[in-house]
Amino acid sequence: MKQPLWLFMIAVIAAAGLLPLCIARAADKSETSKPNFVVIFCDDLGYGDLGCFGHPTIKTPRLDQMAIEGQRWTQFYSAAPVCTPSRAALLTGRLPLRSGMCSDRRRVLFPNSKGGLPASEVTIAEMLREAGYATACVGKWHLGHHEEFLPTNHGFDSYFGIPYSNDMDRAKSAPKGRTSIFQPQSEYFEVPILRDLEEIERPAHQTTLTLRYTQQATKFISEQPKDKPFFLYLAHSMPHVPLFRSPDFENQSLRGLYGDVIEEIDWSVGQILDSLENAGVAENTLVVFTSDNGPWTSQLDHGGSAGLLHEGKGTTWEGGMREPTLMWWPETIQPGTVADLGSTMDLLATFAALSGAQKPSGRTLDSFDLSGPITGQGPSPREHIFYYRGYQLMAVRHREYKVHYQQQGSYGTEPKKRTKCEPPKLYHLEIDPSERYNIAAENPEVIAEIDALVVTHRSSLKPAPSQLEH
Ligand code: MG
């Protein structure tokens, strides 16, 4: 049937007039309309360690409130089950093996490592700085402690924090074995604090790390001019062992020392949100709270809990990589619980979409734009999660299903060596998030579909040489 002329005219006007106008608006977002971004990244926080994710005794009132006002993501993943690769992936929007920030031999960077995040990688900070943002990094870096790799050489205007994990650089005088972890003192770990490129304290006084990170972060927020957008990356050193908290939080939590540490982080989140309100920028700021990997369960009660998920840090079971994630953006976010798939790698594409920044070109990105689910405009475009341990593809999630091709325990747990699953194991993660019921035999077509996905994934993959083995 022929369309009436008036309908045709409307279509022409829309195509000729309004559409280019809309596109132009999206492209030249004025500096003041660009949202600020704050990423609060914990270290080794478990899926079950927050009140709003079901912990029975750790009190997290500010995070719980953030969850009510914002979004609680229940199927959000880090890109790796240990620190260095996970952090590299968040900041670059790429799987760690594309940048060489992983290894099958040394799982993270150490104080004697020579490598780090290559200069050829483009971080979220570099991308946003190009789009007019002020950028600050506070906290644990762990992407290379030599000068060329430090935050101020990777797009951040300023840096305050420790360059690697707080259990490294063990002092010769420290007690042997695990006593220095389970009865921690700052002087057992000769970890430095850097300001930009300069060492300003060694050993770091770890009891006040969370407190001082918070002060640096809120100072940065309060000092920003109204007409310049900002990106703050606050990577807490806690609750990675050895556990420390400032005097106000000593012996407060029913969960003991670990609970004290989480309750101080909760206070810190409250300080950040309050400082955004006080600066009058809360309604123009997206805050993301998540963690680099799951709980370090072999640290006994000094490690966290993955709740109903299996295993923890170091493994590619859900407990190793599914993170308790919250997003907050007053007046813009669609509040509620989000069960869509998301990854820390998606922050790069999401921030690009929301700010009008140009995503890095000339490389493969593993980053999906989550602005649809954040603003209630549509579902997450992400359909799969690749679970890597170093360079080894261990498991793949496609929508609700997860196939394990290989398995390995975390730190001394079974199986001790990397073991092929022959045949592969299949779990329906929406019905069985604890990965208890292997349904491979009944669903060969699902495994075949995921096998095909792996073939496509591998055909595009060019792993870079490891930076962690130098
Ligand atoms: Mg970690």
Short mmCIF file of C-alpha atoms and ligand atoms in Angstrom, two decimals:
data_model
loop_
_atom_site.label_atom_id
_atom_site.label_comp_id
_atom_site.label_asym_id
_atom_site.label_seq_id
_atom_site.Cartn_x
_atom_site.Cartn_y
_atom_site.Cartn_z
CA MET A 1 0.00 0.00 0.00
CA LYS A 2 1.24 3.52 -0.83
CA GLN A 3 2.22 5.71 2.17
CA PRO A 4 0.48 9.11 2.33
CA LEU A 5 2.58 12.07 1.19
CA TRP A 6 2.59 13.77 4.64
CA LEU A 7 4.20 10.71 6.20
CA PHE A 8 6.88 10.77 3.53
CA MET A 9 7.47 14.51 4.18
CA ILE A 10 7.90 13.92 7.92
CA ALA A 11 10.44 11.22 7.18
CA VAL A 12 12.38 13.58 4.87
CA ILE A 13 12.36 16.40 7.45
CA ALA A 14 13.51 14.01 10.15
CA ALA A 15 16.28 12.62 7.99
CA ALA A 16 17.44 16.01 6.65
CA GLY A 17 17.01 18.21 9.70
CA LEU A 18 16.65 16.64 13.08
CA LEU A 19 18.92 13.65 12.79
CA PRO A 20 22.12 15.55 11.97
CA LEU A 21 21.20 17.97 14.77
CA CYS A 22 20.92 15.07 17.22
CA ILE A 23 24.22 13.62 16.05
CA ALA A 24 25.93 17.02 16.34
CA ARG A 25 24.59 17.38 19.88
CA ALA A 26 25.95 14.00 20.87
CA ALA A 27 29.33 14.75 19.32
CA ASP A 28 29.94 18.19 20.86
CA LYS A 29 28.85 17.67 24.40
CA SER A 30 29.85 20.84 26.19
CA GLU A 31 32.41 20.41 28.96
CA THR A 32 29.77 20.96 31.65
CA SER A 33 27.35 18.35 30.28
CA LYS A 34 30.00 15.63 30.27
CA PRO A 35 29.48 13.44 33.33
CA ASN A 36 32.23 12.88 35.90
CA PHE A 37 33.30 9.30 36.51
CA VAL A 38 34.42 7.79 39.82
CA VAL A 39 35.59 4.16 39.92
CA ILE A 40 36.04 2.66 43.40
CA PHE A 41 37.94 -0.58 42.93
CA CYS A 42 38.47 -2.86 45.95
CA ASP A 43 41.17 -5.51 46.19
CA ASP A 44 40.07 -9.12 46.84
CA LEU A 45 36.57 -8.18 48.00
CA GLY A 46 34.23 -11.18 47.88
CA TYR A 47 30.81 -11.37 46.26
CA GLY A 48 29.27 -12.03 49.68
CA ASP A 49 31.09 -9.41 51.75
CA LEU A 50 28.59 -6.52 51.67
CA GLY A 51 25.30 -6.16 53.51
CA CYS A 52 23.51 -5.52 50.22
CA PHE A 53 25.01 -8.75 48.82
CA GLY A 54 23.87 -10.80 51.80
CA HIS A 55 26.62 -10.70 54.44
CA PRO A 56 24.97 -11.39 57.80
CA THR A 57 27.32 -9.44 60.11
CA ILE A 58 29.41 -6.91 58.13
CA LYS A 59 27.66 -3.55 58.31
CA THR A 60 27.78 -1.52 55.09
CA PRO A 61 25.05 1.14 55.46
CA ARG A 62 26.49 3.55 52.90
CA LEU A 63 26.95 0.86 50.24
CA ASP A 64 23.47 -0.49 51.02
CA GLN A 65 22.05 3.01 50.53
CA MET A 66 24.04 3.39 47.31
CA ALA A 67 22.45 0.12 46.13
CA ILE A 68 18.94 1.41 46.93
CA GLU A 69 19.49 4.76 45.20
CA GLY A 70 21.40 3.22 42.30
CA GLN A 71 21.90 -0.20 40.75
CA ARG A 72 23.08 -3.48 42.23
CA TRP A 73 24.65 -5.59 39.47
CA THR A 74 24.50 -9.28 40.31
CA GLN A 75 26.26 -10.69 37.22
CA PHE A 76 29.16 -8.31 36.79
CA TYR A 77 32.68 -9.67 36.25
CA SER A 78 36.30 -8.69 36.50
CA ALA A 79 38.43 -9.73 33.53
CA ALA A 80 40.83 -11.93 35.51
CA PRO A 81 40.95 -13.65 38.91
CA VAL A 82 44.11 -11.83 40.12
CA CYS A 83 45.27 -8.22 40.53
CA THR A 84 47.58 -7.21 37.69
CA PRO A 85 45.65 -8.61 34.71
CA SER A 86 42.34 -7.50 36.18
CA ARG A 87 43.53 -3.89 36.59
CA ALA A 88 45.11 -3.77 33.12
CA ALA A 89 41.83 -4.96 31.60
CA LEU A 90 39.68 -2.43 33.45
CA LEU A 91 41.81 0.50 32.36
CA THR A 92 42.26 -0.60 28.72
CA GLY A 93 38.91 -2.31 28.00
CA ARG A 94 40.90 -5.28 26.69
CA LEU A 95 41.51 -8.86 27.76
CA PRO A 96 44.85 -8.99 29.58
CA LEU A 97 46.47 -11.31 27.03
CA ARG A 98 46.04 -8.65 24.33
CA SER A 99 48.35 -6.29 26.28
CA GLY A 100 50.65 -9.00 27.66
CA MET A 101 49.59 -8.15 31.23
CA CYS A 102 49.22 -11.76 32.32
CA SER A 103 51.35 -14.87 32.62
CA ASP A 104 51.10 -18.61 33.18
CA ARG A 105 54.21 -18.50 35.39
CA ARG A 106 54.09 -15.31 37.47
CA ARG A 107 50.48 -14.38 37.94
CA VAL A 108 51.06 -10.72 38.86
CA LEU A 109 53.87 -8.14 38.84
CA PHE A 110 56.36 -8.31 41.72
CA PRO A 111 58.87 -5.77 43.12
CA ASN A 112 61.60 -7.48 41.01
CA SER A 113 59.55 -7.36 37.79
CA LYS A 114 60.84 -5.18 34.97
CA GLY A 115 57.66 -4.99 32.90
CA GLY A 116 54.42 -3.06 33.10
CA LEU A 117 51.50 -1.75 31.08
CA PRO A 118 53.00 -0.95 27.65
CA ALA A 119 52.92 2.68 26.47
CA SER A 120 51.08 1.51 23.35
CA GLU A 121 48.01 0.70 25.47
CA VAL A 122 45.42 3.47 25.81
CA THR A 123 43.87 3.76 29.28
CA ILE A 124 40.48 5.21 30.22
CA ALA A 125 42.43 8.12 31.74
CA GLU A 126 44.20 8.86 28.44
CA MET A 127 40.93 8.58 26.54
CA LEU A 128 39.10 10.95 28.89
CA ARG A 129 41.97 13.40 29.23
CA GLU A 130 41.87 13.76 25.45
CA ALA A 131 38.18 14.68 25.88
CA GLY A 132 38.99 17.45 28.37
CA TYR A 133 38.84 15.55 31.67
CA ALA A 134 40.94 16.08 34.79
CA THR A 135 42.19 12.65 35.92
CA ALA A 136 43.43 11.32 39.26
CA CYS A 137 44.61 7.92 40.43
CA VAL A 138 44.56 7.14 44.15
CA GLY A 139 45.51 3.79 45.67
CA LYS A 140 47.05 0.55 44.48
CA TRP A 141 48.42 0.59 40.93
CA HIS A 142 50.07 -2.78 40.23
CA LEU A 143 50.61 -2.14 36.52
CA GLY A 144 54.37 -1.61 36.76
CA HIS A 145 56.33 0.32 39.40
CA HIS A 146 59.12 1.58 37.13
CA GLU A 147 58.73 5.20 36.13
CA GLU A 148 57.57 4.65 32.54
CA PHE A 149 54.65 2.52 33.74
CA LEU A 150 53.35 4.69 36.60
CA PRO A 151 49.90 6.36 36.51
CA THR A 152 51.18 9.83 35.56
CA ASN A 153 52.70 8.23 32.45
CA HIS A 154 49.42 6.51 31.64
CA GLY A 155 47.01 9.43 31.46
CA PHE A 156 46.58 10.46 35.09
CA ASP A 157 47.35 14.05 36.11
CA SER A 158 48.24 12.92 39.63
CA TYR A 159 48.89 9.81 41.69
CA PHE A 160 48.99 8.94 45.39
CA GLY A 161 49.29 5.33 46.49
CA ILE A 162 51.24 2.08 46.63
CA PRO A 163 52.67 0.72 43.35
CA TYR A 164 51.98 -2.99 44.05
CA SER A 165 50.34 -5.25 46.64
CA ASN A 166 50.60 -4.43 50.33
CA ASP A 167 52.00 -7.90 51.20
CA MET A 168 55.06 -7.49 48.94
CA ASP A 169 58.58 -6.32 49.85
CA ARG A 170 58.60 -8.42 53.00
CA ALA A 171 61.15 -6.99 55.49
CA LYS A 172 64.03 -9.30 56.48
CA SER A 173 63.09 -8.77 60.12
CA ALA A 174 59.46 -9.80 59.55
CA PRO A 175 58.30 -13.02 61.23
CA LYS A 176 58.53 -16.05 58.95
CA GLY A 177 55.60 -17.78 57.36
CA ARG A 178 52.12 -16.46 57.79
CA THR A 179 52.60 -14.78 61.15
CA SER A 180 53.38 -11.50 59.39
CA ILE A 181 50.03 -11.78 57.59
CA PHE A 182 47.94 -12.96 60.50
CA GLN A 183 49.51 -10.60 63.05
CA PRO A 184 50.36 -7.75 60.68
CA GLN A 185 52.54 -4.73 61.39
CA SER A 186 53.28 -2.04 58.78
CA GLU A 187 57.04 -2.45 59.24
CA TYR A 188 56.92 -6.09 58.08
CA PHE A 189 56.27 -4.83 54.52
CA GLU A 190 58.62 -2.32 52.92
CA VAL A 191 55.98 -1.13 50.50
CA PRO A 192 56.45 2.51 49.41
CA ILE A 193 53.87 5.26 48.99
CA LEU A 194 54.38 7.33 45.85
CA ARG A 195 53.14 10.79 45.03
CA ASP A 196 53.22 11.05 41.25
CA LEU A 197 56.69 9.63 40.47
CA GLU A 198 58.27 10.21 43.86
CA GLU A 199 58.58 7.91 46.86
CA ILE A 200 57.33 9.81 49.91
CA GLU A 201 57.08 7.10 52.59
CA ARG A 202 58.58 3.64 53.15
CA PRO A 203 57.35 1.44 54.66
CA ALA A 204 53.83 2.70 54.10
CA HIS A 205 51.93 3.17 57.38
CA GLN A 206 49.23 0.78 56.40
CA THR A 207 46.79 1.41 59.23
CA THR A 208 45.86 4.76 57.66
CA LEU A 209 45.96 3.73 53.98
CA THR A 210 42.18 3.64 53.50
CA LEU A 211 41.82 6.89 55.47
CA ARG A 212 44.49 8.70 53.47
CA TYR A 213 43.22 7.43 50.11
CA THR A 214 39.81 8.79 51.10
CA GLN A 215 41.26 12.17 52.03
CA GLN A 216 43.12 12.38 48.72
CA ALA A 217 40.01 11.42 46.78
CA THR A 218 37.66 13.89 48.49
CA LYS A 219 40.27 16.66 48.21
CA PHE A 220 40.51 16.03 44.47
CA ILE A 221 36.69 16.16 44.12
CA SER A 222 36.35 19.37 46.13
CA GLU A 223 39.13 21.12 44.17
CA GLN A 224 37.72 20.53 40.71
CA PRO A 225 36.42 23.57 38.84
CA LYS A 226 32.72 23.25 37.92
CA ASP A 227 33.37 23.65 34.19
CA LYS A 228 35.83 20.76 33.83
CA PRO A 229 34.72 17.13 34.02
CA PHE A 230 36.82 14.64 36.00
CA PHE A 231 37.71 10.97 36.26
CA LEU A 232 38.78 9.58 39.63
CA TYR A 233 40.14 6.03 39.85
CA LEU A 234 40.29 5.05 43.54
CA ALA A 235 41.81 1.59 43.88
CA HIS A 236 41.76 0.54 47.53
CA SER A 237 44.62 -1.62 48.82
CA MET A 238 42.17 -3.39 51.13
CA PRO A 239 40.84 -5.96 51.87
CA HIS A 240 43.97 -7.61 50.36
CA VAL A 241 46.05 -9.11 53.19
CA PRO A 242 47.75 -7.97 55.43
CA LEU A 243 44.60 -6.35 56.79
CA PHE A 244 44.83 -2.88 58.33
CA ARG A 245 42.27 -0.29 59.40
CA SER A 246 42.53 3.06 61.13
CA PRO A 247 41.97 3.41 64.90
CA ASP A 248 38.32 4.51 64.59
CA PHE A 249 37.44 1.14 63.07
CA GLU A 250 39.34 -1.13 65.45
CA ASN A 251 37.27 -3.93 66.95
CA GLN A 252 33.99 -2.56 65.65
CA SER A 253 32.70 -5.38 63.48
CA LEU A 254 31.12 -8.67 64.52
CA ARG A 255 33.09 -10.15 61.58
CA GLY A 256 36.40 -9.29 63.29
CA LEU A 257 39.37 -7.62 61.62
CA TYR A 258 38.15 -8.36 58.07
CA GLY A 259 34.78 -6.80 58.94
CA ASP A 260 36.49 -3.71 60.40
CA VAL A 261 38.34 -3.28 57.10
CA ILE A 262 35.16 -3.51 54.99
CA GLU A 263 33.32 -1.17 57.35
CA GLU A 264 36.08 1.43 56.87
CA ILE A 265 35.74 1.05 53.09
CA ASP A 266 31.98 1.57 53.51
CA TRP A 267 32.70 4.77 55.47
CA SER A 268 35.08 5.83 52.71
CA VAL A 269 32.39 5.35 50.05
CA GLY A 270 30.09 7.52 52.15
CA GLN A 271 32.77 10.25 52.27
CA ILE A 272 33.12 10.14 48.48
CA LEU A 273 29.36 10.35 47.86
CA ASP A 274 29.03 13.16 50.42
CA SER A 275 31.87 15.10 48.82
CA LEU A 276 30.14 14.82 45.42
CA GLU A 277 26.93 16.15 46.99
CA ASN A 278 28.80 18.97 48.76
CA ALA A 279 30.54 19.96 45.53
CA GLY A 280 27.13 20.10 43.84
CA VAL A 281 28.15 17.54 41.20
CA ALA A 282 26.44 14.34 42.41
CA GLU A 283 23.78 14.56 39.70
CA ASN A 284 26.47 14.79 37.07
CA THR A 285 28.60 11.91 38.33
CA LEU A 286 28.49 8.17 37.69
CA VAL A 287 30.08 6.22 40.55
CA VAL A 288 30.99 2.56 40.02
CA PHE A 289 31.97 0.36 42.98
CA THR A 290 33.45 -3.10 42.33
CA SER A 291 36.49 -5.34 42.97
CA ASP A 292 39.49 -6.68 41.04
CA ASN A 293 38.89 -10.36 41.88
CA GLY A 294 37.19 -12.62 44.40
CA PRO A 295 38.10 -13.33 48.03
CA TRP A 296 41.47 -14.84 48.97
CA THR A 297 39.98 -17.85 50.69
CA SER A 298 43.31 -19.46 51.62
CA GLN A 299 43.93 -16.56 54.03
CA LEU A 300 41.37 -18.18 56.34
CA ASP A 301 39.35 -15.58 58.26
CA HIS A 302 41.63 -12.82 56.89
CA GLY A 303 40.10 -13.51 53.47
CA GLY A 304 36.55 -12.67 52.41
CA SER A 305 33.58 -14.68 51.26
CA ALA A 306 32.16 -15.28 47.80
CA GLY A 307 28.75 -15.96 49.38
CA LEU A 308 26.84 -18.54 47.36
CA LEU A 309 29.49 -18.61 44.63
CA HIS A 310 32.09 -21.37 44.39
CA GLU A 311 35.79 -20.75 45.21
CA GLY A 312 37.55 -17.38 45.10
CA LYS A 313 40.60 -15.40 44.00
CA GLY A 314 42.88 -17.11 41.54
CA THR A 315 40.23 -19.39 40.05
CA THR A 316 37.82 -19.19 37.16
CA TRP A 317 34.87 -20.45 39.14
CA GLU A 318 32.31 -17.71 39.75
CA GLY A 319 33.79 -16.81 43.15
CA GLY A 320 37.03 -15.79 41.46
CA MET A 321 35.64 -13.28 38.99
CA ARG A 322 32.04 -12.30 39.76
CA GLU A 323 32.15 -9.07 41.74
CA PRO A 324 29.71 -7.26 44.03
CA THR A 325 29.06 -4.20 41.86
CA LEU A 326 27.10 -1.02 42.48
CA MET A 327 26.45 1.97 40.26
CA TRP A 328 25.13 5.33 41.44
CA TRP A 329 24.10 8.41 39.50
CA PRO A 330 21.29 10.42 41.12
CA GLU A 331 18.45 11.42 38.76
CA THR A 332 19.91 9.60 35.75
CA ILE A 333 20.31 5.97 36.77
CA GLN A 334 17.31 3.63 36.72
CA PRO A 335 17.42 2.27 40.30
CA GLY A 336 17.11 -1.46 40.88
CA THR A 337 18.84 -4.81 40.67
CA VAL A 338 20.42 -5.55 37.29
CA ALA A 339 21.03 -9.17 36.32
CA ASP A 340 22.42 -8.26 32.87
CA LEU A 341 25.97 -9.30 32.07
CA GLY A 342 28.66 -6.68 32.60
CA SER A 343 32.44 -6.56 32.91
CA THR A 344 34.99 -4.12 34.29
CA MET A 345 36.26 -4.00 30.68
CA ASP A 346 32.95 -2.36 29.71
CA LEU A 347 33.67 0.80 31.66
CA LEU A 348 35.85 2.17 28.84
CA ALA A 349 33.13 1.93 26.16
CA THR A 350 30.46 3.08 28.61
CA PHE A 351 32.41 6.17 29.64
CA ALA A 352 33.17 6.91 25.97
CA ALA A 353 29.47 6.72 25.09
CA LEU A 354 28.41 8.92 28.01
CA SER A 355 31.11 11.57 27.50
CA GLY A 356 31.45 11.65 23.72
CA ALA A 357 35.14 10.66 24.09
CA GLN A 358 36.73 8.76 21.20
CA LYS A 359 37.42 5.11 21.98
CA PRO A 360 41.02 4.03 21.27
CA SER A 361 41.42 3.01 17.63
CA GLY A 362 43.66 0.53 15.81
CA ARG A 363 43.14 -2.29 18.32
CA THR A 364 40.65 -4.93 19.38
CA LEU A 365 38.55 -3.85 22.35
CA ASP A 366 36.58 -6.21 24.60
CA SER A 367 34.41 -3.40 25.88
CA PHE A 368 30.64 -3.01 25.59
CA ASP A 369 28.63 0.15 26.20
CA LEU A 370 26.46 -0.37 29.31
CA SER A 371 24.78 3.05 29.17
CA GLY A 372 21.54 1.33 28.06
CA PRO A 373 20.98 -0.64 31.28
CA ILE A 374 22.42 2.20 33.42
CA THR A 375 19.88 4.74 32.14
CA GLY A 376 17.06 2.22 31.71
CA GLN A 377 17.10 2.60 27.91
CA GLY A 378 17.86 -1.01 27.01
CA PRO A 379 19.59 -4.25 27.96
CA SER A 380 23.34 -4.89 28.20
CA PRO A 381 24.81 -5.78 24.81
CA ARG A 382 27.27 -8.19 26.48
CA GLU A 383 26.47 -11.87 25.92
CA HIS A 384 29.66 -13.62 26.93
CA ILE A 385 32.44 -13.75 29.50
CA PHE A 386 35.81 -15.36 28.74
CA TYR A 387 37.45 -16.68 31.90
CA TYR A 388 41.21 -16.63 31.48
CA ARG A 389 43.86 -17.78 33.91
CA GLY A 390 47.05 -16.24 32.48
CA TYR A 391 46.95 -17.11 28.78
CA GLN A 392 44.75 -20.15 29.33
CA LEU A 393 41.10 -20.02 28.38
CA MET A 394 39.54 -21.98 31.23
CA ALA A 395 35.81 -21.34 30.81
CA VAL A 396 33.30 -19.38 28.75
CA ARG A 397 29.93 -17.96 29.71
CA HIS A 398 27.40 -17.42 26.91
CA ARG A 399 24.21 -15.80 28.21
CA GLU A 400 22.99 -18.08 31.04
CA TYR A 401 25.33 -21.00 30.32
CA LYS A 402 28.95 -21.52 31.36
CA VAL A 403 31.26 -24.20 30.01
CA HIS A 404 34.39 -25.19 31.93
CA TYR A 405 37.09 -26.48 29.55
CA GLN A 406 39.81 -26.60 32.19
CA GLN A 407 39.91 -26.18 35.96
CA GLN A 408 42.53 -25.41 38.58
CA GLY A 409 42.28 -24.65 42.30
CA SER A 410 43.40 -21.36 43.77
CA TYR A 411 46.30 -21.64 46.19
CA GLY A 412 46.84 -25.26 47.02
CA THR A 413 43.21 -26.29 46.54
CA GLU A 414 42.12 -29.06 44.16
CA PRO A 415 42.84 -29.60 41.37
CA LYS A 416 46.40 -28.46 42.12
CA LYS A 417 47.45 -28.64 38.44
CA ARG A 418 45.57 -27.32 35.45
CA THR A 419 43.23 -30.14 34.49
CA LYS A 420 41.30 -30.52 31.24
CA CYS A 421 37.59 -31.22 31.69
CA GLU A 422 37.02 -34.20 29.44
CA PRO A 423 34.24 -33.85 28.54
CA PRO A 424 33.67 -30.14 29.29
CA LYS A 425 31.34 -29.28 32.19
CA LEU A 426 28.24 -27.15 31.72
CA TYR A 427 26.31 -25.07 34.26
CA HIS A 428 23.16 -22.95 33.99
CA LEU A 429 24.30 -19.95 36.02
CA GLU A 430 20.91 -18.32 36.43
CA ILE A 431 19.46 -21.49 37.96
CA ASP A 432 22.69 -22.71 39.53
CA PRO A 433 25.04 -19.79 40.36
CA SER A 434 27.01 -22.07 42.71
CA GLU A 435 28.08 -24.33 39.79
CA ARG A 436 26.89 -27.51 41.48
CA TYR A 437 24.94 -29.34 38.79
CA ASN A 438 26.83 -30.34 35.66
CA ILE A 439 24.24 -30.52 32.88
CA ALA A 440 26.63 -31.20 29.98
CA ALA A 441 25.24 -34.63 29.06
CA GLU A 442 21.70 -33.30 28.60
CA ASN A 443 22.71 -30.22 26.56
CA PRO A 444 25.26 -31.13 23.85
CA GLU A 445 23.86 -28.40 21.53
CA VAL A 446 24.69 -25.67 24.08
CA ILE A 447 28.29 -26.88 24.31
CA ALA A 448 28.52 -27.01 20.50
CA GLU A 449 27.31 -23.40 20.32
CA ILE A 450 29.88 -22.23 22.87
CA ASP A 451 32.62 -24.27 21.12
CA ALA A 452 31.83 -22.31 17.94
CA LEU A 453 32.03 -19.04 19.89
CA VAL A 454 35.50 -20.04 21.12
CA VAL A 455 36.67 -20.73 17.55
CA THR A 456 35.52 -17.24 16.46
CA HIS A 457 37.08 -15.64 19.54
CA ARG A 458 40.42 -17.35 18.96
CA SER A 459 40.53 -16.47 15.28
CA SER A 460 40.79 -12.74 16.17
CA LEU A 461 43.19 -13.17 19.05
CA LYS A 462 46.80 -11.99 18.90
CA PRO A 463 48.24 -12.54 22.38
CA ALA A 464 51.08 -10.13 23.23
CA PRO A 465 54.28 -11.36 24.90
CA SER A 466 54.05 -11.38 28.70
CA GLN A 467 55.14 -8.26 30.61
CA LEU A 468 55.04 -10.25 33.85
CA GLU A 469 57.91 -12.63 32.99
CA HIS A 470 60.56 -9.94 32.46
MG MG B 1 43.27 -8.53 44.04
#
